[in-house]
Amino acid sequence: MGKITVETCEIEGLKIITPTVFGDARGYFMETYNYNDFKAAGIPEVFVQDNQSASKKGVLRGLHFQKHFPQDKLVRVIRGEVYDVAVDLREGSRTFGQWYGVLLSEENKKQFFIPKNFAHGFLVLSDYAEFCYKCTDFYHPDDEGGIAYNTPDIGVKWPIPEGMELTLSEKDTKWGTLEEYVKEKENEGK
């Protein structure tokens, strides 16, 4: 190992990965993913789909999750800077409903591992950002769920600079609260 360092977070299962970057006068080289290194670091998941998005400053995507086909995600930024957030939605978890945020950028090259059954979202802080993520299950459009990015029962402290206008998709303006999500899950089980 030694090609990556892994930091654990206050919420069990979340991990911040920093790759070793080899730089010289030509630029740099790094491995962004190596199954053997990740497995040795306690992340043995197998990823089946890679996604990439581009967004302008002020775009906020989230908080999203898959209801019946949950995905582990490994996220990173290849251009720009975002504030990335994961919210614990694991039933029975002692940290259920708690959130954790990390700054991901092309400069720090950090990656964020988010296990299944977390809601995920990010806010673009730079003028432009390109965001990449690996998933352990395929995207199922009819299975998508979400929670409002600003729901007070989670209380994410998004680093929104004064004067920044947020840009959200139509669906992201319509998600409910954590409490509504819990009630929906309870009704589903009946």
Short mmCIF file of C-alpha atoms in Angstrom, two decimals:
data_model
loop_
_atom_site.label_atom_id
_atom_site.label_comp_id
_atom_site.label_asym_id
_atom_site.label_seq_id
_atom_site.Cartn_x
_atom_site.Cartn_y
_atom_site.Cartn_z
CA MET A 1 0.00 0.00 0.00
CA GLY A 2 1.23 3.52 0.65
CA LYS A 3 -0.24 4.96 -2.55
CA ILE A 4 -3.23 6.33 -0.64
CA THR A 5 -3.93 7.59 2.84
CA VAL A 6 -7.37 7.09 4.35
CA GLU A 7 -8.93 9.25 7.04
CA THR A 8 -11.98 8.02 8.90
CA CYS A 9 -14.72 10.50 9.67
CA GLU A 10 -16.94 11.15 12.68
CA ILE A 11 -19.68 9.15 10.96
CA GLU A 12 -18.73 5.49 10.68
CA GLY A 13 -18.21 4.29 7.12
CA LEU A 14 -17.36 7.65 5.57
CA LYS A 15 -13.73 7.91 4.46
CA ILE A 16 -11.56 10.61 2.93
CA ILE A 17 -8.90 9.27 0.59
CA THR A 18 -5.80 11.19 -0.44
CA PRO A 19 -3.74 9.68 -3.25
CA THR A 20 0.02 9.95 -3.51
CA VAL A 21 0.83 12.51 -6.20
CA PHE A 22 4.10 12.22 -8.10
CA GLY A 23 5.06 15.59 -9.53
CA ASP A 24 7.94 17.00 -11.54
CA ALA A 25 8.61 19.74 -14.08
CA ARG A 26 6.25 18.06 -16.56
CA GLY A 27 3.25 18.03 -14.21
CA TYR A 28 2.02 15.16 -12.04
CA PHE A 29 0.83 11.56 -12.02
CA MET A 30 -1.42 9.75 -9.56
CA GLU A 31 -3.54 6.64 -9.42
CA THR A 32 -7.11 7.72 -8.76
CA TYR A 33 -8.27 4.18 -8.09
CA ASN A 34 -6.57 0.83 -7.58
CA TYR A 35 -8.78 -1.98 -6.31
CA ASN A 36 -5.94 -3.66 -4.37
CA ASP A 37 -4.97 -0.46 -2.55
CA PHE A 38 -8.57 0.39 -1.70
CA LYS A 39 -9.28 -3.16 -0.52
CA ALA A 40 -6.18 -3.07 1.71
CA ALA A 41 -7.49 0.24 3.12
CA GLY A 42 -10.85 -1.33 4.04
CA ILE A 43 -12.82 -0.32 0.93
CA PRO A 44 -13.33 -3.61 -0.95
CA GLU A 45 -16.39 -2.49 -2.92
CA VAL A 46 -16.54 -3.17 -6.64
CA PHE A 47 -17.63 -0.20 -8.75
CA VAL A 48 -19.76 -0.78 -11.85
CA GLN A 49 -20.48 2.72 -13.17
CA ASP A 50 -18.53 5.99 -13.50
CA ASN A 51 -20.32 9.35 -13.80
CA GLN A 52 -19.13 12.89 -14.44
CA SER A 53 -20.94 16.21 -14.17
CA ALA A 54 -20.00 19.79 -14.92
CA SER A 55 -21.55 22.68 -13.01
CA LYS A 56 -21.14 26.40 -12.57
CA LYS A 57 -20.66 28.32 -9.33
CA GLY A 58 -23.66 28.16 -7.02
CA VAL A 59 -25.06 24.90 -8.37
CA LEU A 60 -26.28 22.71 -5.52
CA ARG A 61 -27.09 19.09 -6.35
CA GLY A 62 -28.74 16.93 -3.73
CA LEU A 63 -29.42 15.49 -1.32
CA HIS A 64 -29.93 12.33 -3.43
CA PHE A 65 -30.06 8.59 -2.82
CA GLN A 66 -31.41 5.41 -4.41
CA LYS A 67 -34.29 3.91 -2.39
CA HIS A 68 -34.14 0.19 -3.23
CA PHE A 69 -30.88 -0.04 -5.16
CA PRO A 70 -28.48 1.84 -2.84
CA GLN A 71 -25.03 2.72 -4.08
CA ASP A 72 -21.64 3.10 -2.47
CA LYS A 73 -19.95 6.12 -4.08
CA LEU A 74 -16.38 7.27 -4.49
CA VAL A 75 -16.44 10.96 -5.43
CA ARG A 76 -13.79 13.47 -6.47
CA VAL A 77 -13.34 16.78 -8.26
CA ILE A 78 -11.09 17.00 -11.31
CA ARG A 79 -11.60 20.71 -11.93
CA GLY A 80 -12.66 23.44 -9.52
CA GLU A 81 -13.89 23.11 -5.95
CA VAL A 82 -17.03 21.75 -4.27
CA TYR A 83 -18.31 21.24 -0.76
CA ASP A 84 -19.47 17.64 -0.64
CA VAL A 85 -21.98 16.35 1.92
CA ALA A 86 -23.17 12.91 3.02
CA VAL A 87 -26.15 12.32 5.34
CA ASP A 88 -26.53 9.04 7.22
CA LEU A 89 -29.84 7.33 6.34
CA ARG A 90 -28.90 3.85 7.58
CA GLU A 91 -31.72 2.35 9.62
CA GLY A 92 -30.62 1.74 13.20
CA SER A 93 -27.43 3.77 12.84
CA ARG A 94 -26.45 5.74 15.96
CA THR A 95 -25.63 8.66 13.62
CA PHE A 96 -28.88 8.48 11.62
CA GLY A 97 -29.75 11.93 10.24
CA GLN A 98 -26.29 13.36 10.90
CA TRP A 99 -24.23 14.90 8.11
CA TYR A 100 -20.57 15.28 7.27
CA GLY A 101 -19.03 17.68 4.74
CA VAL A 102 -15.64 17.85 3.06
CA LEU A 103 -14.01 20.24 0.62
CA LEU A 104 -12.99 18.47 -2.59
CA SER A 105 -10.90 20.26 -5.19
CA GLU A 106 -8.55 19.78 -8.09
CA GLU A 107 -5.80 21.11 -5.79
CA ASN A 108 -6.26 18.81 -2.80
CA LYS A 109 -7.16 15.78 -4.98
CA LYS A 110 -9.06 14.23 -2.08
CA GLN A 111 -11.75 11.63 -2.68
CA PHE A 112 -14.75 10.91 -0.48
CA PHE A 113 -16.07 7.38 0.02
CA ILE A 114 -19.78 7.34 0.85
CA PRO A 115 -21.33 3.96 1.76
CA LYS A 116 -24.76 2.72 0.78
CA ASN A 117 -27.78 4.33 2.43
CA PHE A 118 -26.39 7.83 2.67
CA ALA A 119 -27.94 10.85 0.96
CA HIS A 120 -25.38 12.80 -1.05
CA GLY A 121 -25.08 16.32 -2.41
CA PHE A 122 -22.59 19.02 -3.27
CA LEU A 123 -22.29 22.78 -3.73
CA VAL A 124 -20.00 24.26 -6.39
CA LEU A 125 -17.78 26.96 -4.86
CA SER A 126 -15.50 27.71 -7.85
CA ASP A 127 -16.59 29.40 -11.09
CA TYR A 128 -16.81 25.95 -12.69
CA ALA A 129 -16.35 22.39 -11.45
CA GLU A 130 -16.12 18.92 -12.92
CA PHE A 131 -17.22 16.20 -10.51
CA CYS A 132 -16.56 12.47 -10.99
CA TYR A 133 -17.93 9.53 -9.07
CA LYS A 134 -17.87 5.77 -9.11
CA CYS A 135 -20.94 3.73 -8.03
CA THR A 136 -21.38 0.13 -6.93
CA ASP A 137 -24.81 -0.22 -8.53
CA PHE A 138 -26.34 1.11 -11.70
CA TYR A 139 -28.54 4.19 -11.69
CA HIS A 140 -32.26 3.42 -11.59
CA PRO A 141 -34.15 6.62 -12.51
CA ASP A 142 -37.44 5.42 -11.02
CA ASP A 143 -35.74 4.63 -7.72
CA GLU A 144 -34.33 8.07 -6.95
CA GLY A 145 -35.11 9.71 -3.64
CA GLY A 146 -34.09 12.93 -2.01
CA ILE A 147 -34.22 15.18 1.00
CA ALA A 148 -34.23 18.98 0.86
CA TYR A 149 -30.70 20.40 1.02
CA ASN A 150 -31.83 22.98 3.59
CA THR A 151 -34.11 20.89 5.79
CA PRO A 152 -33.70 22.12 9.38
CA ASP A 153 -34.00 18.62 10.84
CA ILE A 154 -30.58 17.82 9.33
CA GLY A 155 -29.11 21.32 9.45
CA VAL A 156 -26.30 21.07 6.88
CA LYS A 157 -24.10 24.15 7.21
CA TRP A 158 -23.44 24.79 3.52
CA PRO A 159 -20.59 27.31 3.05
CA ILE A 160 -22.68 29.67 0.92
CA PRO A 161 -20.77 32.94 0.48
CA GLU A 162 -22.77 36.13 0.89
CA GLY A 163 -24.33 37.11 -2.42
CA MET A 164 -24.07 33.65 -3.98
CA GLU A 165 -27.25 32.67 -5.80
CA LEU A 166 -28.01 28.98 -5.66
CA THR A 167 -29.04 27.06 -8.76
CA LEU A 168 -31.08 23.92 -8.11
CA SER A 169 -32.87 21.50 -10.41
CA GLU A 170 -36.64 21.52 -10.26
CA LYS A 171 -36.71 18.17 -8.43
CA ASP A 172 -34.21 19.45 -5.84
CA THR A 173 -36.61 22.26 -4.93
CA LYS A 174 -39.35 19.73 -4.14
CA TRP A 175 -37.72 17.19 -1.80
CA GLY A 176 -39.14 16.98 1.72
CA THR A 177 -37.62 16.90 5.18
CA LEU A 178 -35.86 14.05 6.97
CA GLU A 179 -38.99 13.62 9.10
CA GLU A 180 -41.09 13.19 5.94
CA TYR A 181 -38.58 10.65 4.61
CA VAL A 182 -38.81 8.64 7.86
CA LYS A 183 -42.64 8.66 7.72
CA GLU A 184 -42.56 7.52 4.10
CA LYS A 185 -40.23 4.63 5.03
CA GLU A 186 -42.53 3.64 7.92
CA ASN A 187 -45.57 3.65 5.63
CA GLU A 188 -43.67 1.57 3.07
CA GLY A 189 -43.09 -1.11 5.71
CA LYS A 190 -46.78 -1.41 6.56
#
